[in-house]
CSV table of C-alpha atoms in Angstrom, one decimal:
chain,number,residue,atom,x,y,z
A,785,MET,CA,115.1,128.9,142.0
A,786,HIS,CA,115.7,126.1,139.6
A,787,PRO,CA,113.1,126.2,136.7
A,788,PHE,CA,111.8,122.8,137.7
A,789,ASP,CA,111.2,123.9,141.2
A,790,ALA,CA,109.4,126.9,139.9
A,791,ALA,CA,107.3,124.7,137.6
A,792,VAL,CA,106.1,122.4,140.4
A,793,GLU,CA,105.7,125.1,143.1
A,794,LEU,CA,102.4,124.9,144.9
A,795,THR,CA,100.8,127.2,147.4
A,796,PRO,CA,98.1,125.8,149.8
A,797,THR,CA,94.8,127.7,149.5
A,798,HIS,CA,92.2,125.8,151.6
A,799,ASP,CA,91.4,122.3,152.8
A,800,ASP,CA,93.2,119.9,150.4
A,801,TYR,CA,93.6,122.4,147.6
A,802,LEU,CA,96.8,124.0,146.3
A,803,ARG,CA,97.4,126.6,143.5
A,804,GLY,CA,100.1,126.4,140.9
A,805,ALA,CA,100.8,127.7,137.4
A,806,THR,CA,102.4,126.5,134.2
A,807,HIS,CA,105.9,127.6,133.5
A,808,PRO,CA,107.2,128.8,130.1
A,809,ALA,CA,110.4,126.8,130.5
A,810,TYR,CA,108.4,123.6,130.3
A,811,ALA,CA,106.1,124.5,127.5
A,812,ASN,CA,105.3,121.8,125.0
A,813,MET,CA,103.7,122.0,121.5
A,814,VAL,CA,100.3,122.2,123.2
A,815,GLY,CA,100.2,123.1,126.9
A,816,PRO,CA,102.9,122.1,129.4
A,817,PHE,CA,105.2,119.1,129.2
A,818,GLY,CA,103.4,116.1,130.6
A,819,GLY,CA,106.3,115.2,132.9
A,820,THR,CA,105.8,118.5,134.9
A,821,THR,CA,102.1,117.8,135.1
A,822,ALA,CA,102.8,114.4,136.6
A,823,ALA,CA,105.4,116.0,138.9
A,824,VAL,CA,102.9,118.7,140.1
A,825,LEU,CA,100.2,116.1,140.9
A,826,LEU,CA,102.8,114.0,142.9
A,827,GLN,CA,104.1,117.1,144.6
A,828,ALA,CA,100.7,117.9,145.9
A,829,ALA,CA,100.7,114.6,147.8
A,830,LEU,CA,104.4,115.0,148.8
A,831,ARG,CA,103.7,118.3,150.4
A,832,HIS,CA,100.5,117.3,152.2
A,833,PRO,CA,100.9,117.4,156.0
A,834,ALA,CA,99.1,114.0,156.2
A,835,ARG,CA,101.7,112.3,153.9
A,836,LEU,CA,102.9,108.9,155.0
A,837,GLY,CA,106.2,107.5,153.7
A,838,ASP,CA,107.5,107.9,150.1
A,839,PRO,CA,105.8,107.2,146.7
A,840,VAL,CA,105.9,103.7,145.3
A,841,ALA,CA,103.4,104.2,142.4
A,842,LEU,CA,101.8,107.0,140.5
A,843,THR,CA,99.2,106.9,137.7
A,844,VAL,CA,98.3,110.1,135.8
A,845,ASN,CA,95.4,110.3,133.3
A,846,PHE,CA,95.5,113.3,131.0
A,847,ALA,CA,91.9,114.2,130.5
A,848,ALA,CA,92.1,117.5,128.6
A,849,PRO,CA,94.6,120.1,127.4
A,850,ILE,CA,96.1,122.3,130.1
A,851,GLY,CA,96.1,126.0,129.2
A,852,ASP,CA,98.9,128.4,130.1
A,853,GLY,CA,98.4,130.0,133.5
A,854,ALA,CA,97.1,129.1,136.9
A,855,PHE,CA,95.5,125.9,138.0
A,856,ASP,CA,94.3,124.2,141.1
A,857,VAL,CA,95.2,120.8,142.5
A,858,GLN,CA,93.3,118.8,145.0
A,859,ALA,CA,95.2,116.1,146.9
A,860,ARG,CA,93.3,113.8,149.2
A,861,ALA,CA,94.4,110.8,151.2
A,862,VAL,CA,91.6,108.3,150.7
A,863,ARG,CA,93.0,105.5,152.9
A,864,THR,CA,95.8,105.2,155.3
A,865,ASN,CA,97.0,101.9,156.6
A,866,ARG,CA,99.9,100.9,158.9
A,867,SER,CA,102.5,101.2,156.2
A,868,THR,CA,100.7,102.3,153.0
A,869,GLN,CA,98.7,105.3,152.0
A,870,HIS,CA,96.4,105.8,149.0
A,871,TRP,CA,95.9,109.2,147.3
A,872,THR,CA,93.7,110.8,144.7
A,873,MET,CA,94.7,114.0,143.0
A,874,ALA,CA,93.0,116.2,140.4
A,875,LEU,CA,94.2,119.2,138.5
A,876,SER,CA,91.6,121.7,137.3
A,877,GLN,CA,91.3,125.0,135.4
A,878,ASP,CA,88.2,127.1,135.4
A,879,ASP,CA,86.3,124.4,137.3
A,880,HIS,CA,87.1,121.8,134.6
A,881,VAL,CA,89.2,118.8,135.4
A,882,ALA,CA,92.3,118.5,133.1
A,883,ALA,CA,94.2,115.7,134.7
A,884,THR,CA,93.6,113.1,137.5
A,885,ALA,CA,96.0,110.9,139.4
A,886,THR,CA,96.2,108.2,142.0
A,887,ALA,CA,99.3,107.4,144.1
A,888,VAL,CA,100.4,104.9,146.6
A,889,PHE,CA,102.9,105.9,149.3
A,890,ALA,CA,104.5,103.5,151.7
A,891,LYS,CA,107.0,103.2,154.6
A,892,ARG,CA,109.6,100.9,153.1
A,893,ARG,CA,110.9,98.2,155.4
A,894,SER,CA,114.2,96.3,155.2
A,895,THR,CA,113.5,92.9,153.6
A,896,TRP,CA,115.2,90.4,151.3
A,897,SER,CA,115.8,92.3,148.1
A,898,ALA,CA,117.3,91.3,144.7
A,899,PRO,CA,117.5,92.8,141.3
A,900,GLU,CA,116.1,91.0,138.3
A,901,ALA,CA,116.1,93.5,135.4
A,902,ALA,CA,119.5,94.6,134.3
A,903,PRO,CA,120.7,97.7,132.5
A,904,PRO,CA,122.7,97.7,129.3
A,905,ARG,CA,126.4,97.1,129.9
A,906,ASP,CA,129.6,98.6,128.6
A,907,LEU,CA,128.1,101.9,127.7
A,908,PRO,CA,130.1,105.1,127.1
A,909,ALA,CA,130.0,107.6,129.9
A,910,PRO,CA,127.7,110.6,129.5
A,911,HIS,CA,130.6,113.1,129.1
A,912,ALA,CA,132.0,110.9,126.2
A,913,LEU,CA,128.8,111.5,124.2
A,914,PRO,CA,127.7,114.6,122.4
A,915,GLU,CA,124.7,116.6,123.6
A,916,ALA,CA,121.6,116.0,121.6
A,917,THR,CA,120.7,118.7,119.1
A,918,LEU,CA,117.8,120.7,120.5
A,919,ALA,CA,117.3,123.5,118.0
A,920,GLY,CA,113.7,123.8,117.0
A,921,ARG,CA,112.5,121.6,119.8
A,922,PRO,CA,109.8,122.7,122.3
A,923,ALA,CA,110.9,124.7,125.4
A,924,TRP,CA,110.8,121.7,127.8
A,925,VAL,CA,113.3,119.7,125.8
A,926,HIS,CA,115.9,122.4,126.6
A,927,ARG,CA,115.5,121.7,130.3
A,928,TYR,CA,117.2,118.3,129.9
A,929,ASP,CA,120.7,117.3,129.0
A,930,MET,CA,120.3,114.3,126.7
A,931,ARG,CA,123.3,112.1,125.6
A,932,PHE,CA,122.1,109.3,123.3
A,933,VAL,CA,123.8,106.0,123.2
A,934,GLU,CA,121.2,104.6,120.8
A,935,GLY,CA,118.0,105.8,119.1
A,936,PRO,CA,118.2,109.7,119.0
A,937,LEU,CA,115.4,111.8,117.7
A,938,PRO,CA,115.9,111.9,113.9
A,939,ASP,CA,117.4,115.0,112.4
A,940,ALA,CA,114.8,114.7,109.6
A,941,PHE,CA,111.4,113.0,109.4
A,942,ASP,CA,111.8,111.2,106.1
A,943,ASP,CA,109.1,108.5,106.4
A,944,SER,CA,111.7,105.7,106.6
A,945,GLU,CA,110.2,103.1,108.9
A,946,GLN,CA,112.7,101.6,111.4
A,947,PRO,CA,112.8,98.0,112.7
A,948,HIS,CA,112.3,99.1,116.3
A,949,SER,CA,111.7,102.2,118.5
A,950,ARG,CA,114.3,101.5,121.2
A,951,SER,CA,116.4,104.4,122.7
A,952,VAL,CA,119.2,104.4,125.3
A,953,VAL,CA,120.0,107.8,126.7
A,954,TRP,CA,121.8,109.4,129.6
A,955,VAL,CA,119.6,112.3,130.8
A,956,ARG,CA,119.6,114.8,133.6
A,957,ASP,CA,117.9,118.1,134.5
A,958,GLU,CA,119.4,121.2,132.8
A,959,PRO,CA,120.7,123.1,134.6
A,960,PRO,CA,121.8,120.2,136.9
A,961,ARG,CA,119.5,119.6,139.9
A,962,PRO,CA,119.7,116.9,142.7
A,963,LEU,CA,117.3,114.1,141.9
A,964,ASP,CA,114.1,113.7,144.0
A,965,PHE,CA,110.8,111.9,143.5
A,966,ALA,CA,109.1,114.8,141.7
A,967,SER,CA,112.0,115.2,139.2
A,968,LEU,CA,112.2,111.4,138.7
A,969,ALA,CA,108.5,111.4,137.9
A,970,ALA,CA,109.1,114.1,135.2
A,971,LEU,CA,112.1,112.3,133.8
A,972,CYS,CA,110.0,109.2,133.2
A,973,ASP,CA,108.1,111.2,130.6
A,974,SER,CA,111.2,112.8,129.0
A,975,PHE,CA,111.4,110.3,126.1
A,976,PHE,CA,110.3,111.3,122.6
A,977,PRO,CA,107.2,109.6,121.3
A,978,ARG,CA,108.1,106.1,120.1
A,979,VAL,CA,105.9,106.4,116.9
A,980,TRP,CA,108.3,109.2,115.8
A,981,MET,CA,111.2,106.9,116.3
A,982,ARG,CA,109.7,104.0,114.5
A,983,ARG,CA,108.1,105.7,111.5
A,984,ARG,CA,110.3,108.8,111.1
A,985,THR,CA,107.0,110.7,110.6
A,986,ARG,CA,105.9,113.7,112.6
A,987,THR,CA,102.6,112.3,113.8
A,988,ALA,CA,100.2,114.1,116.1
A,989,ILE,CA,100.3,112.4,119.5
A,990,GLY,CA,99.1,112.8,123.1
A,991,THR,CA,99.7,110.8,126.2
A,992,VAL,CA,96.5,109.4,127.6
A,993,SER,CA,97.8,107.6,130.8
A,994,LEU,CA,101.2,107.3,132.5
A,995,THR,CA,102.0,105.0,135.3
A,996,THR,CA,105.3,105.1,137.2
A,997,TYR,CA,106.7,102.7,139.7
A,998,PHE,CA,109.3,104.0,142.1
A,999,HIS,CA,111.9,101.3,143.0
A,1000,ALA,CA,114.2,103.8,144.7
A,1001,ASP,CA,114.0,105.2,148.2
A,1002,ALA,CA,115.0,108.7,149.2
A,1003,PRO,CA,118.6,107.8,150.2
A,1004,MET,CA,119.1,106.2,146.7
A,1005,LEU,CA,118.0,109.4,145.0
A,1006,ALA,CA,120.1,111.5,147.3
A,1007,ALA,CA,123.1,109.4,146.5
A,1008,GLN,CA,122.6,109.9,142.8
A,1009,GLY,CA,122.7,113.7,143.3
A,1010,ASP,CA,122.6,115.7,140.0
A,1011,ARG,CA,124.5,113.1,137.9
A,1012,PRO,CA,122.8,111.8,134.7
A,1013,VAL,CA,120.5,108.7,134.9
A,1014,LEU,CA,120.3,106.1,132.2
A,1015,GLY,CA,117.0,105.8,130.3
A,1016,VAL,CA,116.0,102.7,128.3
A,1017,VAL,CA,112.7,103.0,126.4
A,1018,ARG,CA,110.8,101.3,123.6
A,1019,ALA,CA,107.2,100.6,122.5
A,1020,GLN,CA,105.7,97.1,122.4
A,1021,ALA,CA,102.8,97.6,119.9
A,1022,PHE,CA,101.3,100.3,117.6
A,1023,ARG,CA,97.6,99.6,116.8
A,1024,ASP,CA,94.5,101.5,115.7
A,1025,GLY,CA,95.6,104.9,117.0
A,1026,TYR,CA,97.3,103.9,120.2
A,1027,PHE,CA,100.7,102.7,121.3
A,1028,ASP,CA,102.4,101.9,124.6
A,1029,HIS,CA,105.7,103.2,125.7
A,1030,SER,CA,107.8,101.4,128.4
A,1031,ALA,CA,110.8,102.9,130.1
A,1032,GLN,CA,113.4,102.1,132.8
A,1033,LEU,CA,115.5,104.7,134.6
A,1034,TRP,CA,118.8,103.5,136.2
A,1035,ASP,CA,121.3,105.3,138.4
A,1036,ASP,CA,125.0,105.3,137.4
A,1037,ALA,CA,125.6,102.3,139.8
A,1038,GLY,CA,123.3,100.2,137.7
A,1039,ARG,CA,120.3,100.2,140.2
A,1040,LEU,CA,116.8,100.5,138.9
A,1041,LEU,CA,115.3,103.8,140.1
A,1042,ALA,CA,111.9,103.7,138.4
A,1043,SER,CA,110.0,102.0,135.6
A,1044,SER,CA,107.1,103.5,133.7
A,1045,HIS,CA,104.4,102.6,131.2
A,1046,GLN,CA,102.3,104.9,129.2
A,1047,LEU,CA,99.5,104.8,126.6
A,1048,VAL,CA,99.8,107.3,123.8
A,1049,TYR,CA,97.2,108.3,121.2
A,1050,TYR,CA,98.4,109.0,117.7
A,1051,ARG,CA,96.7,110.3,114.6
A,1052,GLU,CA,97.5,109.6,110.9
């Protein structure tokens, strides 16, 4: 089993509840990598027998640290319409809620469609770029192959403030794994904290809330397979202990797969 599939594996227990467990391959500095937490909450709805369509939006709120070990997830469809379905999910340990989520699923219909956002152009191919240096990083970082075009994580935190926090990176699961909605949700959280990029200072951080919008349907994800996707990410403001963090993920044909926005706490 791929490590990611092991990390998001859930076993139904009763009613709308499922049981899972953290995985050491996706350990972070404190608790598990937030991307796998988001993926687990989405997976609970994806696996539910009442599911309608595919996800179009997911919001995860990280309420408390998640400890190593087992956890329970409740996934409940709170409203089902003709083509949309609204979900609430909650992850708990020892009867205490550690993360909550809402999701919207939908049956997509063929309509007029047009792109507006555009990816960077004339970029080097992933194989033409060196792999990111991962020595000394948390376990989860080693589960991604990252090839930076712009804005890599600094080799040293030297307190040299930079003019912006933008990064452009080719990224895929390591080892390679075909893209699906759960892994796409995790990839949207695979970018290093923007405050580290801007200030070159190892500041304590924690994601508070992460929202992902899925622009791709299942056939688009299947067509991408296990090839790297292009991530473009930057912050928009740092103020009074919080910053935002906006990202876009593109397939290698230049189609927008997902966009995400998160709010992150930081401490001096």
